[in-house]
Amino acid sequence: MTTTLSPRRTTPEAETEARVRQSLAERLAPYAYIAPFFLIFGIFGLVPLLFTFYVALFDWNPIGEHVFIGLDNFSRLLGDPRFWNAAWNTISMWLLSTVPQLLAALVLAHLLNHARLRLATLWRMSMLVPYITSVAATTIVFAQMFDRDYGLLNWLLGLVGVGPINFQQSVWGSHIMIATMVTWRWFGYTTLLYLASLQAIPRTIYEAAAVDGAGAWKQFRHISIPSLRPVIIFTIVTSTIGGLQIFTEPMLASHTTPLTCGPIRQCQTLTLFLYEQGFGQFQFGYGAAIGVALFVLIIVIATLNYLLSARIRPER
Amino acid sequence: MKKADRVRWWTYLILALATLACVFPLYWMFVVATTDTATATQLPPEIVPGGNFFHLAGLVFSTVPFVRSIINSLVVAGTIGVGQAVLCSLAGFAFAKLRFPGRNVLFLVVVLTMTVPTQLAVIPQYMIISQLGWVDTLQALIVPGLASAFGIFWMRQHLATTLSDEILQAARIDGATSWQIFWRIAFPLVRPAAFVLGLLGFVFAWNDFLWPFIVLKSPEMYTAQIAIKALQNSRSIDLGLAMSGSFLATLPLLVLFVFVGRRMVVGIMDGAFKG
Amino acid sequence: MSPVSFRRATPAVLAAAIVLTAAACGGGGGTSQQSGDGKSFEFWSFTGINQKKTVEAYKKIHPDVQVKLTEVGSTAETAQALTTALAGGKVPDLVLIQGDDLPKFLQQPQNFQDLRQYGADKMKGDYLDWVISQSVARSGEIIGIPTDVGGMAVAYRTDLFKAAGLPTDREEVSKLWPTWDAFIETGKKYTAATGKAFIDNAATSVFLQAVNQGPEKYYDQNGNVIYRTSPQVRTAFDLGLKAIQAGISAKQSSFSEGWSAGMGKGDFAVISAPSWLLGQIQDNAPGTKGKWDIATIPGGAGNWGGSYLAIPKRAANPKAAWEYISKMQSPQGQLDHFLEAGSLPTTPSVYQDSKLLSQKDPFFSDAPIGKIYTESLLGLKPYVIGPDDPAIGSEFLAAITNVEQGKGDPAKAWDAAMANIKTAIGK
């Protein structure tokens, strides 16, 4: 390899050739490399999203007529108690699944961060097991474990004298059930993300703090957490986006009323409501309006989350 | 290392509990898959596997085209895994190391797309797929899955930190084109990270439910997830059958996990947070 | 091509290769819609109704015909799949639609072949009027041919009745409850004697059956929505609440895990059972063979369920599909299917057939199911099924289930149902 910045062969033809090489093909190369993403996302992500905004303005029967009705779907939505119910369910389940998950992940990551921990790989791998299991399968398993009469959980509760809880049929119970499923699935993955960041913190900082008399909790609060700030923000934002769209678990958990997740829609999330209206009730337009509302909700909450969590400042 | 050298005993206790929580549902699934519904609903609960595995497994295979669904899942998840590994590396390389007008803006757009919840737009997505004539096909699952903003972000991070500008410049002086640099230098360097990305993409695609549920209609096109759901469909639920199917559908991933699990862990942790 | 542009083209080629491979994999695997009317056809059914047997029987008669039967999922899922297919995907040639899902499709008859062109109006008279009228569109097109109905009876556990000091002979048991009030009273006696629940749930076993007994259900004969004011509906609703308050319900929602499990464990002694439910009882509780019997439903007549075969407009092989319908859904065809699989015919001409009348089921103590169920149909006073029937019905059911599960206040249940229905259908 040449070690000096020697100019290229300076014959006129070579220079032209170099210019050509530098110009069109090479200049377009980067665009070609990123094109697949934009093309695919454009067609399957952006266009549908824009189209959702469009369909929401219609009374759109998938096998019938499409009638333009302007913003009627939205005014109907705002007055629809089922919408607010679904919105409330969605937010509740999101909080119930995100907060414990991130907290558990923080604690576990901290525990796993010990250099002398035995069987480290075992702990780490087992935490990923929920992540690789199929959602459909685990929902059935969990639904059975939460069953009122024959479920494992109620049996355990019975051992300590707590009466059988009808998880499926109560609002809070069904939320807890679904939040448990979601938390179980994701907490291992989140733990590993936090662990990675923790491991990037030099030991010397901890040692210095220990010398200064700081106990475990102080170290955790003043060293670990601030350094984890970027990854915590990342996980908060991604679990917001994911958590507000929960669909599979509510739908599969309720065998008898899959689309409404219970007789009083106790665990119907907005995405499930969207699906119910669009594919169950043949009202694509109304379903699209729900989609728009959900999109707005996600953007608002994710942005708020980002702004709030960006306030975790490193402490001195 | 933290302040004390010793690991406290309760650390192990908590970790053991966490591991138990992670593994138990899978184990219980196996127990029911080897017994039957009556045993599954008995109290105190049965936690020892029975001998009914083959009977139930046989029933699974005869109720839904299960082998076919596993193959479908393999095709979809495999193509997406490989596709993402390559395409995201390519795009990540472009964003990390190539200079072109609009680079920063375009990258910002990529990052922003991560906030767009595309799951919502299923209705129009379905319409587009219809227009393309792709309803009830595997490409309807594969093609949209190839665009991963997260993957591009991830590969860009890795490339930015592992491919030095000096090597890049030297290669340029030697007259290498972008493609050559990518294929001969950059990609080999980040192959481990790309592999992990591919794995993550594979797992995600394997477990995807909503979109395949909407798009696939004939049983021989089902992916493993939809096949499991189909087992649940008769008016009375046969838990033994449902669990058997669930277990069989998870098995390929478990096997994969045994082989590459450690790499996945390392890869996830090696993640994009060094930059 | 110069080496440079070739190299630049490679990533695009790579991307294209991936897409094309995917397309090749995917395209080949899916079923291609045959052009032209061949002898074969694609048939979508739902699970649990055993169309397999009928298809096999058909194959014996026409061995040259290929029938591709797909059991898509539950009745609702099959309807959803049909909707998505009609909206712009591949449609099957023949599809089975359950009665509850039919109204929405009936409102858009342009999606289906008008079966009159194949001679359906001549066949019309073979079927019970109130059954065939459900598949005739307002503008007169016949879009579906009925395959079966449910009828209605009560399946009860003879051993549990005996233990509670109740009669076990089916005639005697039928005399115990000529009315729903008497039914609830019997229930109270049972629960007092055994401490266990009498019925599986009030929502389905009481309300859903009682509300179907009379001509003025959710719509009147002119098609107006009358659910608010119809005495039939209100009475049925109150009966449901009464059953709950009598403490005789096991509170297991129909088709739930607890319900399936409870059958075998004797959690309840009685289920309102249409003919198609009998098979499920056998599947869920195989150990209880011979311990069940069948009595008449309070009110004497009733029906739950029923399905129709329809041919989508864009079907590639409508004639082949029609052949199947006309052959297998003729009175003889339905009779044969009944004898094979227990699905109740909709063709009254066979109701007096000796084979039907003498058909017995050993699981249910040799009850003459043909006789019992067809009799339950004969006294039926048909009601009009309107487009929003399913939505209205499910809200009522939800309101009662809510009370039953202890989460709703019975005094407010009716008003809650009214509000929810209004929200759902706007009327």
PDB file of N, CA, C and O in Angstrom, chain A residues 21 25 28-29 33 36 61-64 76 80-82 144 148-150 166 169-170 255-256 259 263-265 275 279-282, chain C residues 4 8 11 80 83-84 86-87 104-105 108 110-111 250-252 254-257 261 265 267 395 398 401-402 405 407 423-424:
ATOM      1  N   ARG A  21     -15.334   8.322 -12.265  1.00  0.00           N
ATOM      2  CA  ARG A  21     -15.476   7.398 -11.146  1.00  0.00           C
ATOM      3  C   ARG A  21     -15.913   8.137  -9.899  1.00  0.00           C
ATOM      4  O   ARG A  21     -16.701   7.665  -9.118  1.00  0.00           O
ATOM      5  N   ALA A  25     -21.295   7.422 -10.565  1.00  0.00           N
ATOM      6  CA  ALA A  25     -21.458   6.133  -9.884  1.00  0.00           C
ATOM      7  C   ALA A  25     -21.154   6.229  -8.401  1.00  0.00           C
ATOM      8  O   ALA A  25     -21.954   5.836  -7.559  1.00  0.00           O
ATOM      9  N   LEU A  28     -23.567   8.423  -6.473  1.00  0.00           N
ATOM     10  CA  LEU A  28     -24.897   7.852  -6.266  1.00  0.00           C
ATOM     11  C   LEU A  28     -24.878   6.622  -5.365  1.00  0.00           C
ATOM     12  O   LEU A  28     -25.905   6.228  -4.828  1.00  0.00           O
ATOM     13  N   ALA A  29     -23.677   6.046  -5.222  1.00  0.00           N
ATOM     14  CA  ALA A  29     -23.598   4.797  -4.444  1.00  0.00           C
ATOM     15  C   ALA A  29     -24.265   4.894  -3.074  1.00  0.00           C
ATOM     16  O   ALA A  29     -25.090   4.047  -2.729  1.00  0.00           O
ATOM     17  N   TYR A  33     -27.352   2.615  -1.496  1.00  0.00           N
ATOM     18  CA  TYR A  33     -27.251   1.763  -0.319  1.00  0.00           C
ATOM     19  C   TYR A  33     -28.360   2.022   0.678  1.00  0.00           C
ATOM     20  O   TYR A  33     -28.787   1.125   1.405  1.00  0.00           O
ATOM     21  N   PRO A  36     -32.961   0.949  -0.350  1.00  0.00           N
ATOM     22  CA  PRO A  36     -33.908  -0.122   0.012  1.00  0.00           C
ATOM     23  C   PRO A  36     -34.748   0.234   1.226  1.00  0.00           C
ATOM     24  O   PRO A  36     -35.959   0.029   1.235  1.00  0.00           O
ATOM     25  N   ASN A  61     -66.716   0.865   4.198  1.00  0.00           N
ATOM     26  CA  ASN A  61     -67.048  -0.546   4.394  1.00  0.00           C
ATOM     27  C   ASN A  61     -66.153  -1.356   3.464  1.00  0.00           C
ATOM     28  O   ASN A  61     -66.160  -1.131   2.266  1.00  0.00           O
ATOM     29  N   PRO A  62     -65.378  -2.288   4.004  1.00  0.00           N
ATOM     30  CA  PRO A  62     -64.428  -2.989   3.152  1.00  0.00           C
ATOM     31  C   PRO A  62     -65.068  -3.746   2.006  1.00  0.00           C
ATOM     32  O   PRO A  62     -64.445  -3.946   0.971  1.00  0.00           O
ATOM     33  N   ILE A  63     -66.323  -4.170   2.197  1.00  0.00           N
ATOM     34  CA  ILE A  63     -66.937  -4.881   1.084  1.00  0.00           C
ATOM     35  C   ILE A  63     -68.130  -4.118   0.526  1.00  0.00           C
ATOM     36  O   ILE A  63     -68.943  -4.644  -0.205  1.00  0.00           O
ATOM     37  N   GLY A  64     -68.207  -2.868   0.914  1.00  0.00           N
ATOM     38  CA  GLY A  64     -69.349  -2.077   0.440  1.00  0.00           C
ATOM     39  C   GLY A  64     -68.905  -0.727  -0.070  1.00  0.00           C
ATOM     40  O   GLY A  64     -67.938  -0.608  -0.808  1.00  0.00           O
ATOM     41  N   ARG A  76     -67.245  11.367  16.374  1.00  0.00           N
ATOM     42  CA  ARG A  76     -67.880  10.194  16.966  1.00  0.00           C
ATOM     43  C   ARG A  76     -66.932   9.535  17.975  1.00  0.00           C
ATOM     44  O   ARG A  76     -67.344   9.110  19.046  1.00  0.00           O
ATOM     45  N   ASP A  80     -67.259   8.597  22.042  1.00  0.00           N
ATOM     46  CA  ASP A  80     -67.479   7.160  22.202  1.00  0.00           C
ATOM     47  C   ASP A  80     -66.827   6.668  23.493  1.00  0.00           C
ATOM     48  O   ASP A  80     -65.609   6.664  23.603  1.00  0.00           O
ATOM     49  N   PRO A  81     -67.639   6.235  24.448  1.00  0.00           N
ATOM     50  CA  PRO A  81     -67.047   5.787  25.713  1.00  0.00           C
ATOM     51  C   PRO A  81     -66.099   4.591  25.522  1.00  0.00           C
ATOM     52  O   PRO A  81     -65.179   4.417  26.309  1.00  0.00           O
ATOM     53  N   ARG A  82     -66.325   3.801  24.480  1.00  0.00           N
ATOM     54  CA  ARG A  82     -65.447   2.661  24.262  1.00  0.00           C
ATOM     55  C   ARG A  82     -64.041   3.121  23.905  1.00  0.00           C
ATOM     56  O   ARG A  82     -63.053   2.487  24.260  1.00  0.00           O
ATOM     57  N   GLN A 144     -53.995 -19.320  31.275  1.00  0.00           N
ATOM     58  CA  GLN A 144     -54.376 -20.482  32.054  1.00  0.00           C
ATOM     59  C   GLN A 144     -53.899 -20.342  33.504  1.00  0.00           C
ATOM     60  O   GLN A 144     -54.617 -20.697  34.429  1.00  0.00           O
ATOM     61  N   ARG A 148     -59.524 -18.231  36.941  1.00  0.00           N
ATOM     62  CA  ARG A 148     -60.192 -18.061  38.230  1.00  0.00           C
ATOM     63  C   ARG A 148     -60.281 -19.364  39.003  1.00  0.00           C
ATOM     64  O   ARG A 148     -59.986 -19.404  40.180  1.00  0.00           O
ATOM     65  N   ASP A 149     -60.703 -20.407  38.338  1.00  0.00           N
ATOM     66  CA  ASP A 149     -60.964 -21.641  39.077  1.00  0.00           C
ATOM     67  C   ASP A 149     -59.811 -22.627  39.045  1.00  0.00           C
ATOM     68  O   ASP A 149     -59.592 -23.357  39.981  1.00  0.00           O
ATOM     69  N   TYR A 150     -59.116 -22.696  37.950  1.00  0.00           N
ATOM     70  CA  TYR A 150     -58.119 -23.746  37.805  1.00  0.00           C
ATOM     71  C   TYR A 150     -56.725 -23.222  37.575  1.00  0.00           C
ATOM     72  O   TYR A 150     -55.856 -23.931  37.110  1.00  0.00           O
ATOM     73  N   ASN A 166     -60.714 -13.081  40.256  1.00  0.00           N
ATOM     74  CA  ASN A 166     -61.162 -13.252  38.886  1.00  0.00           C
ATOM     75  C   ASN A 166     -60.378 -12.279  38.008  1.00  0.00           C
ATOM     76  O   ASN A 166     -60.851 -11.206  37.665  1.00  0.00           O
ATOM     77  N   GLN A 169     -61.903 -11.175  34.494  1.00  0.00           N
ATOM     78  CA  GLN A 169     -63.126 -10.402  34.398  1.00  0.00           C
ATOM     79  C   GLN A 169     -63.045  -9.038  35.059  1.00  0.00           C
ATOM     80  O   GLN A 169     -63.943  -8.232  34.906  1.00  0.00           O
ATOM     81  N   SER A 170     -62.001  -8.808  35.830  1.00  0.00           N
ATOM     82  CA  SER A 170     -61.963  -7.506  36.476  1.00  0.00           C
ATOM     83  C   SER A 170     -61.019  -6.595  35.700  1.00  0.00           C
ATOM     84  O   SER A 170     -60.119  -7.048  35.005  1.00  0.00           O
ATOM     85  N   HIS A 255     -60.362 -15.919  25.504  1.00  0.00           N
ATOM     86  CA  HIS A 255     -60.778 -16.909  24.515  1.00  0.00           C
ATOM     87  C   HIS A 255     -62.210 -16.708  24.050  1.00  0.00           C
ATOM     88  O   HIS A 255     -62.532 -16.928  22.902  1.00  0.00           O
ATOM     89  N   THR A 256     -63.069 -16.309  24.964  1.00  0.00           N
ATOM     90  CA  THR A 256     -64.479 -16.219  24.584  1.00  0.00           C
ATOM     91  C   THR A 256     -64.843 -14.897  23.921  1.00  0.00           C
ATOM     92  O   THR A 256     -65.768 -14.830  23.121  1.00  0.00           O
ATOM     93  N   LEU A 259     -62.195 -10.158  20.535  1.00  0.00           N
ATOM     94  CA  LEU A 259     -62.019  -8.816  19.996  1.00  0.00           C
ATOM     95  C   LEU A 259     -62.304  -7.701  20.995  1.00  0.00           C
ATOM     96  O   LEU A 259     -61.882  -6.581  20.808  1.00  0.00           O
ATOM     97  N   PRO A 263     -66.328  -8.888  28.572  1.00  0.00           N
ATOM     98  CA  PRO A 263     -67.665  -8.351  28.313  1.00  0.00           C
ATOM     99  C   PRO A 263     -67.770  -6.844  28.481  1.00  0.00           C
ATOM    100  O   PRO A 263     -68.581  -6.209  27.830  1.00  0.00           O
ATOM    101  N   ILE A 264     -66.963  -6.283  29.367  1.00  0.00           N
ATOM    102  CA  ILE A 264     -67.050  -4.823  29.449  1.00  0.00           C
ATOM    103  C   ILE A 264     -65.778  -4.199  28.908  1.00  0.00           C
ATOM    104  O   ILE A 264     -65.398  -3.100  29.275  1.00  0.00           O
ATOM    105  N   ARG A 265     -65.139  -4.942  28.007  1.00  0.00           N
ATOM    106  CA  ARG A 265     -63.942  -4.440  27.350  1.00  0.00           C
ATOM    107  C   ARG A 265     -62.891  -4.031  28.373  1.00  0.00           C
ATOM    108  O   ARG A 265     -62.226  -3.006  28.219  1.00  0.00           O
ATOM    109  N   TYR A 275     -58.724  -2.959  15.599  1.00  0.00           N
ATOM    110  CA  TYR A 275     -58.918  -4.194  14.854  1.00  0.00           C
ATOM    111  C   TYR A 275     -60.379  -4.616  14.898  1.00  0.00           C
ATOM    112  O   TYR A 275     -60.944  -5.049  13.899  1.00  0.00           O
ATOM    113  N   PHE A 279     -61.891  -4.784  11.297  1.00  0.00           N
ATOM    114  CA  PHE A 279     -62.083  -6.110  10.731  1.00  0.00           C
ATOM    115  C   PHE A 279     -63.289  -6.847  11.284  1.00  0.00           C
ATOM    116  O   PHE A 279     -63.794  -7.750  10.665  1.00  0.00           O
ATOM    117  N   GLY A 280     -63.727  -6.473  12.470  1.00  0.00           N
ATOM    118  CA  GLY A 280     -64.870  -7.167  13.057  1.00  0.00           C
ATOM    119  C   GLY A 280     -66.184  -6.510  12.695  1.00  0.00           C
ATOM    120  O   GLY A 280     -67.167  -7.165  12.386  1.00  0.00           O
ATOM    121  N   GLN A 281     -66.214  -5.189  12.741  1.00  0.00           N
ATOM    122  CA  GLN A 281     -67.450  -4.471  12.475  1.00  0.00           C
ATOM    123  C   GLN A 281     -67.508  -3.868  11.069  1.00  0.00           C
ATOM    124  O   GLN A 281     -68.438  -3.139  10.752  1.00  0.00           O
ATOM    125  N   PHE A 282     -66.517  -4.160  10.256  1.00  0.00           N
ATOM    126  CA  PHE A 282     -66.497  -3.695   8.872  1.00  0.00           C
ATOM    127  C   PHE A 282     -66.457  -2.176   8.767  1.00  0.00           C
ATOM    128  O   PHE A 282     -66.970  -1.612   7.811  1.00  0.00           O
TER     129      PHE A 282
ATOM    130  N   VAL C   4     -17.054  -0.264 -12.856  1.00  0.00           N
ATOM    131  CA  VAL C   4     -17.505   0.603 -11.752  1.00  0.00           C
ATOM    132  C   VAL C   4     -19.010   0.576 -11.607  1.00  0.00           C
ATOM    133  O   VAL C   4     -19.551   0.335 -10.544  1.00  0.00           O
ATOM    134  N   ARG C   8     -21.505  -0.747  -8.615  1.00  0.00           N
ATOM    135  CA  ARG C   8     -22.487   0.086  -7.929  1.00  0.00           C
ATOM    136  C   ARG C   8     -23.861  -0.562  -8.005  1.00  0.00           C
ATOM    137  O   ARG C   8     -24.687  -0.444  -7.126  1.00  0.00           O
ATOM    138  N   PRO C  11     -25.403  -3.672  -5.081  1.00  0.00           N
ATOM    139  CA  PRO C  11     -26.330  -3.654  -3.937  1.00  0.00           C
ATOM    140  C   PRO C  11     -27.775  -3.643  -4.359  1.00  0.00           C
ATOM    141  O   PRO C  11     -28.618  -4.303  -3.756  1.00  0.00           O
ATOM    142  N   GLN C  80     -64.149 -12.964   9.340  1.00  0.00           N
ATOM    143  CA  GLN C  80     -63.166 -11.893   9.138  1.00  0.00           C
ATOM    144  C   GLN C  80     -62.275 -12.198   7.953  1.00  0.00           C
ATOM    145  O   GLN C  80     -61.945 -11.307   7.164  1.00  0.00           O
ATOM    146  N   THR C  83     -64.115 -11.422   4.936  1.00  0.00           N
ATOM    147  CA  THR C  83     -64.164  -9.976   4.713  1.00  0.00           C
ATOM    148  C   THR C  83     -62.893  -9.475   4.071  1.00  0.00           C
ATOM    149  O   THR C  83     -62.925  -8.734   3.098  1.00  0.00           O
ATOM    150  N   THR C  84     -61.758  -9.892   4.630  1.00  0.00           N
ATOM    151  CA  THR C  84     -60.506  -9.410   4.055  1.00  0.00           C
ATOM    152  C   THR C  84     -60.344  -9.944   2.639  1.00  0.00           C
ATOM    153  O   THR C  84     -59.858  -9.236   1.765  1.00  0.00           O
ATOM    154  N   LEU C  86     -62.786 -10.650   0.504  1.00  0.00           N
ATOM    155  CA  LEU C  86     -63.688  -9.908  -0.374  1.00  0.00           C
ATOM    156  C   LEU C  86     -63.173  -8.495  -0.613  1.00  0.00           C
ATOM    157  O   LEU C  86     -63.358  -7.927  -1.682  1.00  0.00           O
ATOM    158  N   ALA C  87     -62.513  -7.942   0.406  1.00  0.00           N
ATOM    159  CA  ALA C  87     -62.045  -6.562   0.274  1.00  0.00           C
ATOM    160  C   ALA C  87     -60.929  -6.433  -0.734  1.00  0.00           C
ATOM    161  O   ALA C  87     -60.589  -5.352  -1.150  1.00  0.00           O
ATOM    162  N   LYS C 104     -74.278  -9.002   8.214  1.00  0.00           N
ATOM    163  CA  LYS C 104     -73.427  -7.978   7.632  1.00  0.00           C
ATOM    164  C   LYS C 104     -73.140  -8.268   6.156  1.00  0.00           C
ATOM    165  O   LYS C 104     -73.020  -7.366   5.338  1.00  0.00           O
ATOM    166  N   PHE C 105     -72.983  -9.533   5.847  1.00  0.00           N
ATOM    167  CA  PHE C 105     -72.708  -9.877   4.456  1.00  0.00           C
ATOM    168  C   PHE C 105     -73.963  -9.698   3.613  1.00  0.00           C
ATOM    169  O   PHE C 105     -73.895  -9.289   2.450  1.00  0.00           O
ATOM    170  N   GLN C 108     -74.543  -6.512   1.866  1.00  0.00           N
ATOM    171  CA  GLN C 108     -73.722  -6.193   0.693  1.00  0.00           C
ATOM    172  C   GLN C 108     -73.788  -7.347  -0.282  1.00  0.00           C
ATOM    173  O   GLN C 108     -72.771  -7.990  -0.571  1.00  0.00           O
ATOM    174  N   GLN C 110     -73.848  -7.713  -3.259  1.00  0.00           N
ATOM    175  CA  GLN C 110     -73.075  -7.658  -4.502  1.00  0.00           C
ATOM    176  C   GLN C 110     -71.774  -8.429  -4.402  1.00  0.00           C
ATOM    177  O   GLN C 110     -71.109  -8.677  -5.412  1.00  0.00           O
ATOM    178  N   ASN C 111     -71.402  -8.813  -3.192  1.00  0.00           N
ATOM    179  CA  ASN C 111     -70.164  -9.570  -3.028  1.00  0.00           C
ATOM    180  C   ASN C 111     -70.324 -11.054  -3.304  1.00  0.00           C
ATOM    181  O   ASN C 111     -69.338 -11.784  -3.287  1.00  0.00           O
ATOM    182  N   ALA C 250     -72.866 -21.448  37.637  1.00  0.00           N
ATOM    183  CA  ALA C 250     -71.448 -21.738  37.872  1.00  0.00           C
ATOM    184  C   ALA C 250     -70.572 -20.617  37.354  1.00  0.00           C
ATOM    185  O   ALA C 250     -69.369 -20.611  37.558  1.00  0.00           O
ATOM    186  N   LYS C 251     -71.162 -19.686  36.677  1.00  0.00           N
ATOM    187  CA  LYS C 251     -70.454 -18.505  36.159  1.00  0.00           C
ATOM    188  C   LYS C 251     -69.306 -18.853  35.223  1.00  0.00           C
ATOM    189  O   LYS C 251     -68.296 -18.163  35.203  1.00  0.00           O
ATOM    190  N   GLN C 252     -69.469 -19.904  34.488  1.00  0.00           N
ATOM    191  CA  GLN C 252     -68.452 -20.242  33.497  1.00  0.00           C
ATOM    192  C   GLN C 252     -68.953 -19.802  32.137  1.00  0.00           C
ATOM    193  O   GLN C 252     -69.931 -20.349  31.627  1.00  0.00           O
ATOM    194  N   SER C 254     -69.583 -19.606  28.362  1.00  0.00           N
ATOM    195  CA  SER C 254     -69.581 -20.689  27.388  1.00  0.00           C
ATOM    196  C   SER C 254     -68.322 -20.662  26.545  1.00  0.00           C
ATOM    197  O   SER C 254     -67.870 -19.613  26.110  1.00  0.00           O
ATOM    198  N   PHE C 255     -67.741 -21.803  26.348  1.00  0.00           N
ATOM    199  CA  PHE C 255     -66.555 -22.024  25.526  1.00  0.00           C
ATOM    200  C   PHE C 255     -65.273 -21.547  26.176  1.00  0.00           C
ATOM    201  O   PHE C 255     -64.233 -21.554  25.550  1.00  0.00           O
ATOM    202  N   SER C 256     -65.352 -21.143  27.441  1.00  0.00           N
ATOM    203  CA  SER C 256     -64.105 -20.758  28.090  1.00  0.00           C
ATOM    204  C   SER C 256     -63.400 -22.009  28.605  1.00  0.00           C
ATOM    205  O   SER C 256     -63.967 -23.091  28.628  1.00  0.00           O
ATOM    206  N   GLU C 257     -62.153 -21.802  29.077  1.00  0.00           N
ATOM    207  CA  GLU C 257     -61.399 -22.947  29.587  1.00  0.00           C
ATOM    208  C   GLU C 257     -62.105 -23.541  30.786  1.00  0.00           C
ATOM    209  O   GLU C 257     -62.180 -24.760  30.935  1.00  0.00           O
ATOM    210  N   ALA C 261     -63.495 -27.326  31.171  1.00  0.00           N
ATOM    211  CA  ALA C 261     -63.006 -28.166  32.262  1.00  0.00           C
ATOM    212  C   ALA C 261     -64.146 -28.551  33.198  1.00  0.00           C
ATOM    213  O   ALA C 261     -64.225 -29.682  33.674  1.00  0.00           O
ATOM    214  N   LYS C 265     -65.910 -32.091  35.340  1.00  0.00           N
ATOM    215  CA  LYS C 265     -65.802 -32.152  36.795  1.00  0.00           C
ATOM    216  C   LYS C 265     -67.140 -32.019  37.498  1.00  0.00           C
ATOM    217  O   LYS C 265     -67.188 -31.999  38.723  1.00  0.00           O
ATOM    218  N   ASP C 267     -69.103 -29.419  37.581  1.00  0.00           N
ATOM    219  CA  ASP C 267     -69.317 -28.097  38.189  1.00  0.00           C
ATOM    220  C   ASP C 267     -70.736 -27.601  37.979  1.00  0.00           C
ATOM    221  O   ASP C 267     -71.197 -26.712  38.677  1.00  0.00           O
ATOM    222  N   GLU C 395     -73.955  -7.112  23.084  1.00  0.00           N
ATOM    223  CA  GLU C 395     -73.985  -6.152  24.196  1.00  0.00           C
ATOM    224  C   GLU C 395     -74.880  -6.633  25.320  1.00  0.00           C
ATOM    225  O   GLU C 395     -74.570  -6.466  26.497  1.00  0.00           O
ATOM    226  N   ALA C 398     -73.042  -9.312  27.067  1.00  0.00           N
ATOM    227  CA  ALA C 398     -71.970  -8.738  27.875  1.00  0.00           C
ATOM    228  C   ALA C 398     -72.523  -8.146  29.160  1.00  0.00           C
ATOM    229  O   ALA C 398     -71.944  -8.314  30.232  1.00  0.00           O
ATOM    230  N   THR C 401     -73.342 -11.036  31.467  1.00  0.00           N
ATOM    231  CA  THR C 401     -72.112 -11.685  31.919  1.00  0.00           C
ATOM    232  C   THR C 401     -71.437 -10.836  32.975  1.00  0.00           C
ATOM    233  O   THR C 401     -70.897 -11.347  33.954  1.00  0.00           O
ATOM    234  N   ASN C 402     -71.463  -9.550  32.761  1.00  0.00           N
ATOM    235  CA  ASN C 402     -70.829  -8.646  33.706  1.00  0.00           C
ATOM    236  C   ASN C 402     -71.445  -8.772  35.093  1.00  0.00           C
ATOM    237  O   ASN C 402     -70.754  -8.837  36.103  1.00  0.00           O
ATOM    238  N   GLN C 405     -70.493 -12.167  36.619  1.00  0.00           N
ATOM    239  CA  GLN C 405     -69.135 -12.280  37.119  1.00  0.00           C
ATOM    240  C   GLN C 405     -68.939 -11.404  38.331  1.00  0.00           C
ATOM    241  O   GLN C 405     -67.820 -11.257  38.822  1.00  0.00           O
ATOM    242  N   LYS C 407     -69.300  -8.239  38.641  1.00  0.00           N
ATOM    243  CA  LYS C 407     -68.729  -6.906  38.442  1.00  0.00           C
ATOM    244  C   LYS C 407     -69.780  -5.859  38.127  1.00  0.00           C
ATOM    245  O   LYS C 407     -69.485  -4.673  38.054  1.00  0.00           O
ATOM    246  N   THR C 423     -74.341   3.175  21.679  1.00  0.00           N
ATOM    247  CA  THR C 423     -72.998   3.552  21.216  1.00  0.00           C
ATOM    248  C   THR C 423     -72.554   2.692  20.057  1.00  0.00           C
ATOM    249  O   THR C 423     -71.981   3.166  19.087  1.00  0.00           O
ATOM    250  N   ALA C 424     -72.848   1.407  20.167  1.00  0.00           N
ATOM    251  CA  ALA C 424     -72.327   0.497  19.151  1.00  0.00           C
ATOM    252  C   ALA C 424     -73.016   0.660  17.810  1.00  0.00           C
ATOM    253  O   ALA C 424     -72.369   0.637  16.765  1.00  0.00           O
TER     254      ALA C 424
END
